[in-house]
Amino acid sequence: MNFEELGLGPEIVRAVTERGYTTPTPIQEQAIPYILMARDVIGLAQTGTGKTAGFTLPMIEILAGGRARARMPRSLILSPTRELAAQIAENFDIYGKYHKLTKVLLVGGESMGDQIKLLERGVDVLIATPGRLLDLFDRGNILLSDIKVLVIDEADRMLDMGFIPDIEKIVSKVPPMRQTLLFSATMQPEIKKLADKFLSNPRQVSVAPPASPAETVRQSLVWTSFRKKKDVLEALIKREDVKNAFVFLNRKRDVDELAKFLKAKGYSVAPMHGDMVQSVRTVTLQGFKDGKITLLICSDVAARGLDIQGVSHVFNYDIPMHPEDYVHRIGRTGRAGMAGRSLSIAARDEDEKFVENIEKLIKKTIPLETVEIEARPAKQRERAPVRTEEPVAESEDVGFVHGGDRQSRAEKFANRRQKPAVRSNRPPRFDDAVEGPDTLAGDDIPAFLRR
Ligand code: AMP
């Protein structure tokens, strides 16, 4: 099966071929013909399966004949995070290069004025996070009454992030005569309810999760004590041939602290978490992609879906409390058939239960390694950091795993945390945590940009 046989036109096939893709992935093979037939589709597929092209390619084909009117976009793609929205927009640029479609990315943290100007000109494809879209709708800058194709991407993640009420509100403003595509990695009852309510006689297509990172990533685990984790990380970075790496932590506050520590050691480092303003997140990510930043110290905001080729290493400075996050994190390396390497640092008396849960999920034991750490002079030796921040304060951050006879320190924190991340009557929205100014200022500017 090739792309022509799926019913895509020569311009799209040319763009796809130039990208180096000759064979559709299973989700593309299944979904594209139905989407081209104007059917509603439920796609059960994760990131990494080629699902983004699975809906962008036929959408380009569908939208190619027609013109947008001012403030009335013709299609709408809802994405849970800004980074994923940006990736979808990139897909439209790559595959739509031989079409004259216009697109706008509406995400929080970017200048509203620029977005409004683009909307005024008429848009074929609108890619948005729910919060910013509703803001602009409520201000009257956008009309959804001409939407012909609606995509709800990563519905399960929307659910995790408390976006479902926003989605319902948005869909109620879109005309009922439309084509709706819903993508989700899992089909929980809430997602099923959403699909029953908003899709009409949908075709369901599903693919197995992408090859488990367990197969493409060489994983290791190092046990140490909580207070030695920094030294262990540094020793591992020195020992490994690190071209570039994600270093994952569970807490936002620790991200900044570790970034400072590594920067002081002379590494090219930048932090990345959900409290940073979007403009800085975008610049940081670009710096990492361009090789100006070697180590990206991050919370789980960067764990899912980000598609950066050629990342040599993933370090888990903290063991994630939710085992699925481990799979997402290490999946940032070993992409596109390249060899990947992950090293996880586990603290004795704290992470046993979490490691056990991860190994249960990936159905293998992570090989153990040891590393020599340099003895530091007594004066410099650090005291174990006092944890004042409860883990998992970020709406994009990790979930919890409870259970086991012994309660580790992290579990005790997790158990204590019963209040929502954002204190308000409505469910927390990702945009709550990260809205901020659109210009770079002072310490917000990543070091590599400061001269
Ligand atoms: P996604 O699941 O949409 O995040 O896509 C994962 C990766 O697969 C991206 O790097 C895509 O560029 C890539 N991809 C998409 N379609 C194909 C294809 N037909 N053949 C090979 N790679 C693809």
PDB file of N, CA and C and ligand atoms in Angstrom, residues 3 19 21-25 28 46-53 87 91 95 305 307 309 335, ligand 1:
ATOM      1  N   PHE A   3       0.883   5.830  -0.619  1.00  0.00           N
ATOM      2  CA  PHE A   3       0.035   6.991  -0.299  1.00  0.00           C
ATOM      3  C   PHE A   3      -0.981   7.289  -1.410  1.00  0.00           C
ATOM      4  N   ARG A  19       9.598  14.138   2.209  1.00  0.00           N
ATOM      5  CA  ARG A  19       9.885  13.987   3.638  1.00  0.00           C
ATOM      6  C   ARG A  19      10.593  12.651   3.907  1.00  0.00           C
ATOM      7  N   TYR A  21       9.027   9.566   3.377  1.00  0.00           N
ATOM      8  CA  TYR A  21       8.104   8.490   3.737  1.00  0.00           C
ATOM      9  C   TYR A  21       7.512   7.869   2.473  1.00  0.00           C
ATOM     10  N   THR A  22       7.632   6.556   2.365  1.00  0.00           N
ATOM     11  CA  THR A  22       7.114   5.887   1.168  1.00  0.00           C
ATOM     12  C   THR A  22       5.906   5.018   1.491  1.00  0.00           C
ATOM     13  N   THR A  23       5.840   4.541   2.739  1.00  0.00           N
ATOM     14  CA  THR A  23       4.763   3.629   3.117  1.00  0.00           C
ATOM     15  C   THR A  23       3.940   4.234   4.246  1.00  0.00           C
ATOM     16  N   PRO A  24       2.625   4.222   4.108  1.00  0.00           N
ATOM     17  CA  PRO A  24       1.806   4.731   5.222  1.00  0.00           C
ATOM     18  C   PRO A  24       1.960   3.839   6.452  1.00  0.00           C
ATOM     19  N   THR A  25       1.863   4.440   7.613  1.00  0.00           N
ATOM     20  CA  THR A  25       1.881   3.637   8.845  1.00  0.00           C
ATOM     21  C   THR A  25       0.489   2.992   8.999  1.00  0.00           C
ATOM     22  N   GLN A  28      -2.360   5.373   9.495  1.00  0.00           N
ATOM     23  CA  GLN A  28      -2.625   6.152   8.277  1.00  0.00           C
ATOM     24  C   GLN A  28      -3.385   5.303   7.258  1.00  0.00           C
ATOM     25  N   GLN A  46      -1.511   6.109  19.764  1.00  0.00           N
ATOM     26  CA  GLN A  46      -0.664   7.000  20.571  1.00  0.00           C
ATOM     27  C   GLN A  46       0.218   7.843  19.660  1.00  0.00           C
ATOM     28  N   THR A  47       0.922   8.789  20.277  1.00  0.00           N
ATOM     29  CA  THR A  47       1.957   9.481  19.505  1.00  0.00           C
ATOM     30  C   THR A  47       3.025   8.440  19.170  1.00  0.00           C
ATOM     31  N   GLY A  48       3.689   8.684  18.049  1.00  0.00           N
ATOM     32  CA  GLY A  48       4.716   7.731  17.616  1.00  0.00           C
ATOM     33  C   GLY A  48       4.189   6.759  16.572  1.00  0.00           C
ATOM     34  N   THR A  49       2.880   6.768  16.341  1.00  0.00           N
ATOM     35  CA  THR A  49       2.296   5.850  15.363  1.00  0.00           C
ATOM     36  C   THR A  49       2.106   6.509  14.000  1.00  0.00           C
ATOM     37  N   GLY A  50       2.394   7.804  13.911  1.00  0.00           N
ATOM     38  CA  GLY A  50       2.160   8.537  12.663  1.00  0.00           C
ATOM     39  C   GLY A  50       0.732   9.061  12.587  1.00  0.00           C
ATOM     40  N   LYS A  51       0.073   9.189  13.728  1.00  0.00           N
ATOM     41  CA  LYS A  51      -1.345   9.592  13.714  1.00  0.00           C
ATOM     42  C   LYS A  51      -1.526  11.043  13.266  1.00  0.00           C
ATOM     43  N   THR A  52      -0.539  11.910  13.537  1.00  0.00           N
ATOM     44  CA  THR A  52      -0.701  13.319  13.147  1.00  0.00           C
ATOM     45  C   THR A  52      -0.835  13.428  11.626  1.00  0.00           C
ATOM     46  N   ALA A  53       0.067  12.764  10.907  1.00  0.00           N
ATOM     47  CA  ALA A  53      -0.067  12.771   9.443  1.00  0.00           C
ATOM     48  C   ALA A  53      -1.343  12.031   9.046  1.00  0.00           C
ATOM     49  N   GLN A  87       3.556  21.080  16.952  1.00  0.00           N
ATOM     50  CA  GLN A  87       3.972  19.966  16.096  1.00  0.00           C
ATOM     51  C   GLN A  87       2.948  19.695  14.994  1.00  0.00           C
ATOM     52  N   ASN A  91       3.377  19.895  10.892  1.00  0.00           N
ATOM     53  CA  ASN A  91       2.922  18.875   9.947  1.00  0.00           C
ATOM     54  C   ASN A  91       2.189  19.509   8.767  1.00  0.00           C
ATOM     55  N   TYR A  95       3.535  18.934   4.976  1.00  0.00           N
ATOM     56  CA  TYR A  95       2.749  18.165   3.992  1.00  0.00           C
ATOM     57  C   TYR A  95       1.896  19.063   3.100  1.00  0.00           C
ATOM     58  N   GLY A 305       5.044  12.972  23.573  1.00  0.00           N
ATOM     59  CA  GLY A 305       4.747  13.472  22.230  1.00  0.00           C
ATOM     60  C   GLY A 305       5.823  14.297  21.565  1.00  0.00           C
ATOM     61  N   ASP A 307       8.685  15.308  19.509  1.00  0.00           N
ATOM     62  CA  ASP A 307       9.335  14.476  18.519  1.00  0.00           C
ATOM     63  C   ASP A 307      10.632  15.152  18.085  1.00  0.00           C
ATOM     64  N   GLN A 309      14.374  14.346  16.860  1.00  0.00           N
ATOM     65  CA  GLN A 309      15.192  13.223  16.390  1.00  0.00           C
ATOM     66  C   GLN A 309      16.599  13.315  16.984  1.00  0.00           C
ATOM     67  N   ARG A 335      14.488   7.208  18.896  1.00  0.00           N
ATOM     68  CA  ARG A 335      13.401   7.428  17.946  1.00  0.00           C
ATOM     69  C   ARG A 335      13.868   7.158  16.523  1.00  0.00           C
TER      70      ARG A 335
HETATM   71  P1  AMP B   1       3.172  11.012  15.408  1.00  0.00           P
HETATM   72  O1  AMP B   1       2.625   9.705  15.894  1.00  0.00           O
HETATM   73  O2  AMP B   1       2.197  11.728  14.557  1.00  0.00           O
HETATM   74  O3  AMP B   1       3.725  11.841  16.514  1.00  0.00           O
HETATM   75  O4  AMP B   1       4.401  10.670  14.424  1.00  0.00           O
HETATM   76  C1  AMP B   1       5.571  10.066  14.883  1.00  0.00           C
HETATM   77  C2  AMP B   1       6.697  10.183  13.867  1.00  0.00           C
HETATM   78  O5  AMP B   1       6.448   9.367  12.709  1.00  0.00           O
HETATM   79  C3  AMP B   1       6.941  11.580  13.322  1.00  0.00           C
HETATM   80  O6  AMP B   1       8.329  11.837  13.374  1.00  0.00           O
HETATM   81  C4  AMP B   1       6.486  11.523  11.901  1.00  0.00           C
HETATM   82  O7  AMP B   1       7.168  12.430  11.092  1.00  0.00           O
HETATM   83  C5  AMP B   1       6.786  10.088  11.540  1.00  0.00           C
HETATM   84  N1  AMP B   1       5.949   9.559  10.433  1.00  0.00           N
HETATM   85  C6  AMP B   1       4.695   9.924  10.108  1.00  0.00           C
HETATM   86  N2  AMP B   1       4.250   9.218   9.051  1.00  0.00           N
HETATM   87  C7  AMP B   1       5.242   8.382   8.698  1.00  0.00           C
HETATM   88  C8  AMP B   1       5.379   7.381   7.675  1.00  0.00           C
HETATM   89  N3  AMP B   1       4.402   7.099   6.823  1.00  0.00           N
HETATM   90  N4  AMP B   1       6.535   6.700   7.607  1.00  0.00           N
HETATM   91  C9  AMP B   1       7.529   6.958   8.501  1.00  0.00           C
HETATM   92  N5  AMP B   1       7.465   7.880   9.486  1.00  0.00           N
HETATM   93  C10 AMP B   1       6.332   8.581   9.585  1.00  0.00           C
END
